[in-house]
Coordinates of C-alpha atoms in Angstrom, one line a residue:
M74 CA -33.5 17.3 51.9
K75 CA -36.1 14.3 52.0
E76 CA -36.8 11.7 55.4
Y77 CA -38.5 8.7 54.6
K78 CA -40.7 6.1 56.7
I79 CA -42.1 2.7 57.0
V80 CA -45.6 1.7 58.1
K81 CA -46.2 -1.6 59.1
P82 CA -49.9 -2.8 59.9
E83 CA -50.2 -3.7 64.0
K84 CA -51.8 -7.1 62.7
R85 CA -53.0 -7.6 58.9
W86 CA -54.9 -4.8 56.8
D87 CA -57.4 -6.9 55.5
T88 CA -59.7 -4.4 56.6
K89 CA -62.4 -1.6 55.3
D90 CA -61.0 0.8 53.2
Q91 CA -62.1 3.3 55.5
I92 CA -59.7 2.4 58.0
F93 CA -56.6 3.2 55.4
E94 CA -58.2 6.0 54.6
D95 CA -58.4 7.2 57.9
L96 CA -54.4 6.1 59.0
F97 CA -53.3 7.6 55.4
N98 CA -55.3 11.2 55.8
K99 CA -53.3 11.5 59.4
Y100 CA -49.8 11.0 58.0
A101 CA -51.2 13.2 54.9
S102 CA -52.1 15.9 57.3
R103 CA -48.6 15.9 58.9
G104 CA -46.7 16.2 55.6
W105 CA -46.0 12.8 54.5
Q106 CA -46.9 11.3 50.6
I107 CA -47.3 7.4 50.3
I108 CA -44.8 6.3 47.3
S109 CA -44.9 2.9 47.8
V110 CA -47.1 0.2 49.1
S111 CA -46.4 -3.3 49.3
Y112 CA -48.8 -6.2 49.5
G113 CA -48.3 -10.0 50.3
Q114 CA -49.1 -13.2 48.7
S115 CA -52.7 -12.9 50.0
G116 CA -53.2 -9.4 48.4
N117 CA -53.0 -7.5 51.8
I118 CA -51.0 -4.2 52.4
Q119 CA -47.9 -5.3 54.1
K120 CA -46.4 -1.7 54.5
A121 CA -46.3 1.4 53.2
V122 CA -43.4 4.0 52.3
L123 CA -43.9 7.2 52.8
E124 CA -41.8 10.3 52.2
R125 CA -41.8 14.2 53.3
D126 CA -39.6 17.1 53.1
K127 CA -37.4 17.3 56.0
N128 CA -37.0 20.7 56.1
R129 CA -40.7 22.1 56.4

């Protein structure tokens, strides 16, 4: 069985790539995989959908 998490920014995610990389690596170390990223009209990331095995 899978479980899902939606990650939304605390503020606009128009910052450096390193911040995204650190955030996504933090979730990856907990078993989460990014399955979708949505962008706003300005091209900034609005949210990311993560997935992992529930019975890990």
